[in-house]
Amino acid sequence: MKKIFFSRRMMGCFFVSLAGAVAFSQGSMEKNDRPLLLVANQGDRDLSLIDPAAGKQMAAVPVDGVTGHEVAASPDGATAFVPIYGSAGVGKPGTDGSKISVIDLASHKLVHTIDFGHGVRPHCVIYDKNSGMLYVTTELDKTISIIDPKTLKIVGSVPTGQEQSHMLALSRDGSRGYTANVGPGTVSVLDMKARKTLAIIPISTDTQRIAISRDDSMVFTADQTKPQLAVIDTATNKVKTWIPLPSVGYGTATTLDGRWLLVALRTTHQVAVVDLKSMQVARTIDVADGPTEILMKPDGKSAFVSCTRSKQVAEIDLEQWKMARLIDAGDAADGLAWAK
């Protein structure tokens, strides 16, 4: 019988790899004992884990590369997924990210990396509870990539038919997807089950961010050339109206009761509140510098707004319609997710 000898270095590598695999296996099965607000910090290249009750950061977990913009959490609250976009702005020269960092929220550690094998600039990530799949925009491939979060393998894609498919919104049943295609200034309508493009809707020469109404009847995206918001009728896949804004809008989100739409106004450091019955701005709320993304708290009583330039997250009281507090996060705080 041939004897096999291992050097200390080889044995060390083996046990490090084994420990990493065990950590992911065990950590992914554990659940946080409290809800977490997750914040992707572009500048610090890490993920903030914030205790929303205390309004304080519990930990900051480094991500694998330059740099993570968005984040999604698994439904069990055990795992976070942070796509590594690259060093560039949308459509601008820079590095082309090719990975997704997988973070165990119980141990506060990066436990796995999903590698696309080539530069795709992965950006917006959504965990679809209907299909159990993870969707991520992969701009350079002009697709939405589909990842099985159990195996952490890429299992398919949906073509968007457009450059710079930056953000994604899903219908409640997961059957339809809508991407904001920044440079072309369009929205792609996707059949997520058949994995094909159904329509491409012209908006402007430059559009940003996207959200869908609670009843799936409307999709919203912000024109970057004028202070106005496009309202798309999902029955016809056409722009049915425009909502004037006090200044150019950015991230949007609907309240859980479906009555109001919140719109980030980055240049005026405000959030506009749109009445979805009258399709008019009802009020504005002052927040911190650079409001970017908006996330509703699961109880429907408040909303979180990442404020990129102030390194903070603003919490808005949706009953009082005012900023309740500012929570410190990291440099260039951007994408938000709730881990329960």
Coordinates of N, CA and C in Angstrom, one line a residue, residues 22-104:
V22 N -17.5 24.0 7.2 CA -18.3 23.7 8.4 C -19.0 25.0 8.9
A23 N -18.2 26.1 9.0 CA -18.8 27.4 9.4 C -20.0 27.8 8.6
F24 N -19.9 27.6 7.3 CA -21.0 28.0 6.4 C -22.2 27.1 6.7
S25 N -21.9 25.8 6.8 CA -23.0 24.8 7.0 C -23.7 25.1 8.3
Q26 N -23.0 25.3 9.4 CA -23.6 25.5 10.7 C -24.2 26.9 10.7
G27 N -23.5 27.9 10.3 CA -24.0 29.3 10.4 C -25.2 29.5 9.6
S28 N -25.3 28.9 8.4 CA -26.5 29.1 7.5 C -27.7 28.5 8.1
M29 N -27.6 27.6 9.1 CA -28.7 26.9 9.7 C -29.2 27.7 10.9
E30 N -28.3 28.6 11.4 CA -28.7 29.3 12.6 C -29.4 30.6 12.3
K31 N -30.2 31.0 13.2 CA -31.0 32.2 13.0 C -30.6 33.3 14.0
N32 N -30.7 34.6 13.6 CA -30.4 35.6 14.6 C -31.4 35.6 15.7
D33 N -31.0 36.0 16.9 CA -32.0 36.0 18.0 C -32.7 37.4 18.0
R34 N -32.4 38.2 17.1 CA -33.1 39.5 17.0 C -33.1 40.0 15.5
P35 N -34.0 40.8 15.1 CA -34.0 41.3 13.7 C -32.8 42.2 13.5
L36 N -32.3 42.3 12.3 CA -31.2 43.1 11.9 C -31.5 44.0 10.7
L37 N -31.0 45.2 10.8 CA -31.1 46.1 9.6 C -29.7 46.0 8.9
L38 N -29.6 45.6 7.7 CA -28.4 45.4 7.0 C -28.1 46.6 6.1
V39 N -26.9 47.1 6.1 CA -26.5 48.3 5.2 C -25.2 48.0 4.5
A40 N -25.3 48.0 3.2 CA -24.1 47.9 2.4 C -23.4 49.2 2.3
N41 N -22.2 49.3 2.8 CA -21.4 50.5 2.8 C -20.3 50.5 1.7
Q42 N -20.6 51.3 0.6 CA -19.6 51.3 -0.5 C -18.2 51.7 -0.1
G43 N -18.2 52.8 0.6 CA -16.9 53.4 1.0 C -16.0 52.6 1.9
D44 N -16.7 52.0 2.9 CA -15.9 51.1 3.8 C -15.8 49.7 3.4
R45 N -16.4 49.3 2.3 CA -16.4 48.0 1.7 C -16.8 46.9 2.7
D46 N -17.9 47.2 3.4 CA -18.3 46.3 4.4 C -19.8 46.3 4.5
L47 N -20.4 45.5 5.4 CA -21.8 45.4 5.6 C -22.1 45.7 7.1
S48 N -22.9 46.7 7.3 CA -23.3 47.0 8.7 C -24.4 46.1 9.2
L49 N -24.3 45.6 10.4 CA -25.3 44.9 11.0 C -25.8 45.7 12.2
I50 N -27.0 46.3 12.0 CA -27.6 47.3 12.9 C -28.7 46.7 13.7
D51 N -28.7 46.9 15.0 CA -29.8 46.5 15.9 C -30.9 47.6 15.8
P52 N -32.0 47.4 15.1 CA -32.9 48.5 14.8 C -33.6 49.0 16.1
A53 N -33.7 48.1 17.1 CA -34.4 48.6 18.4 C -33.5 49.6 19.1
A54 N -32.2 49.3 19.2 CA -31.3 50.2 19.9 C -30.8 51.3 19.0
G55 N -30.9 51.1 17.6 CA -30.4 52.1 16.7 C -28.9 52.2 16.7
K56 N -28.3 51.0 16.9 CA -26.8 51.0 16.9 C -26.2 49.9 16.1
Q57 N -25.1 50.1 15.5 CA -24.4 49.1 14.7 C -23.8 48.1 15.7
M58 N -24.1 46.8 15.4 CA -23.5 45.7 16.2 C -22.2 45.2 15.7
A59 N -22.1 45.2 14.3 CA -20.9 44.7 13.7 C -20.8 45.3 12.3
A60 N -19.6 45.2 11.8 CA -19.3 45.6 10.4 C -18.5 44.5 9.8
V61 N -19.0 43.8 8.8 CA -18.4 42.6 8.2 C -17.8 43.0 6.8
P62 N -16.5 42.9 6.7 CA -15.8 43.2 5.4 C -16.4 42.3 4.3
V63 N -16.6 42.9 3.1 CA -17.0 42.1 1.9 C -15.8 41.8 1.0
D64 N -15.9 40.9 0.1 CA -14.8 40.4 -0.7 C -14.6 41.2 -2.0
G65 N -14.1 42.5 -1.8 CA -13.8 43.2 -3.0 C -14.3 44.6 -3.0
V66 N -14.1 45.3 -4.2 CA -14.5 46.7 -4.4 C -15.7 46.7 -5.4
T67 N -16.8 47.1 -5.1 CA -17.3 47.3 -3.8 C -18.8 46.9 -3.8
G68 N -19.3 46.5 -2.6 CA -20.7 46.1 -2.6 C -21.7 47.3 -2.5
H69 N -22.7 47.3 -3.3 CA -23.7 48.4 -3.3 C -25.0 48.0 -2.7
E70 N -25.4 46.7 -2.9 CA -26.7 46.2 -2.5 C -26.6 45.0 -1.6
V71 N -27.7 44.6 -1.0 CA -27.7 43.4 -0.1 C -29.1 42.8 -0.1
A72 N -29.2 41.5 0.1 CA -30.4 40.8 0.3 C -30.1 39.8 1.5
A73 N -31.2 39.5 2.2 CA -31.1 38.5 3.3 C -32.0 37.3 3.0
S74 N -31.6 36.1 3.4 CA -32.4 34.9 3.3 C -33.6 35.1 4.2
P75 N -34.7 34.4 3.8 CA -36.0 34.5 4.6 C -35.8 34.1 6.1
D76 N -34.9 33.2 6.4 CA -34.7 32.8 7.8 C -33.8 33.7 8.6
G77 N -33.3 34.8 7.9 CA -32.4 35.7 8.6 C -31.0 35.3 8.9
A78 N -30.6 34.2 8.3 CA -29.3 33.6 8.7 C -28.2 34.1 7.8
T79 N -28.5 34.5 6.5 CA -27.5 34.7 5.5 C -27.7 36.0 4.8
A80 N -26.7 36.8 4.5 CA -26.8 38.0 3.6 C -25.9 37.7 2.4
F81 N -26.4 38.3 1.3 CA -25.8 38.2 0.0 C -25.4 39.6 -0.5
V82 N -24.2 39.9 -0.8 CA -23.7 41.2 -1.2 C -23.0 41.1 -2.6
P83 N -23.6 41.5 -3.7 CA -22.9 41.5 -5.0 C -21.8 42.5 -5.0
I84 N -20.6 42.2 -5.6 CA -19.5 43.1 -5.6 C -19.5 43.7 -7.0
Y85 N -19.9 45.0 -7.1 CA -20.2 45.6 -8.4 C -18.9 46.0 -9.1
G86 N -17.9 46.6 -8.4 CA -16.7 47.1 -9.1 C -16.5 48.5 -8.6
S87 N -15.5 49.2 -9.2 CA -15.1 50.5 -8.8 C -15.8 51.6 -9.6
A88 N -16.6 51.3 -10.5 CA -17.1 52.3 -11.5 C -18.6 52.7 -11.1
G89 N -19.0 53.9 -11.7 CA -20.4 54.2 -11.7 C -21.0 53.5 -12.9
V90 N -22.3 53.6 -12.9 CA -23.1 52.8 -14.0 C -22.6 53.4 -15.4
G91 N -22.2 52.4 -16.2 CA -21.8 52.8 -17.6 C -20.5 53.5 -17.7
K92 N -19.8 53.6 -16.6 CA -18.5 54.4 -16.6 C -17.3 53.4 -16.5
P93 N -16.1 53.9 -17.0 CA -14.9 53.0 -16.9 C -14.6 52.6 -15.4
G94 N -14.1 51.4 -15.3 CA -13.7 51.0 -13.9 C -13.6 49.5 -13.9
T95 N -13.4 48.9 -12.7 CA -13.3 47.5 -12.6 C -14.7 46.8 -12.8
D96 N -14.7 45.6 -13.3 CA -16.0 44.9 -13.5 C -16.1 43.7 -12.5
G97 N -17.0 43.9 -11.5 CA -17.1 42.9 -10.5 C -17.6 41.6 -11.0
S98 N -17.3 40.5 -10.3 CA -17.6 39.2 -10.8 C -18.0 38.2 -9.7
K99 N -18.3 38.8 -8.5 CA -18.5 37.9 -7.3 C -19.7 38.4 -6.5
I100 N -20.2 37.5 -5.6 CA -21.2 37.8 -4.6 C -20.6 37.3 -3.3
S101 N -20.6 38.1 -2.3 CA -20.1 37.7 -1.0 C -21.3 37.1 -0.2
V102 N -21.1 36.0 0.4 CA -22.1 35.3 1.2 C -21.7 35.4 2.7
I103 N -22.5 36.1 3.5 CA -22.1 36.4 4.9 C -23.1 35.7 5.9
D104 N -22.5 35.0 6.8 CA -23.2 34.3 7.9 C -23.5 35.4 9.0

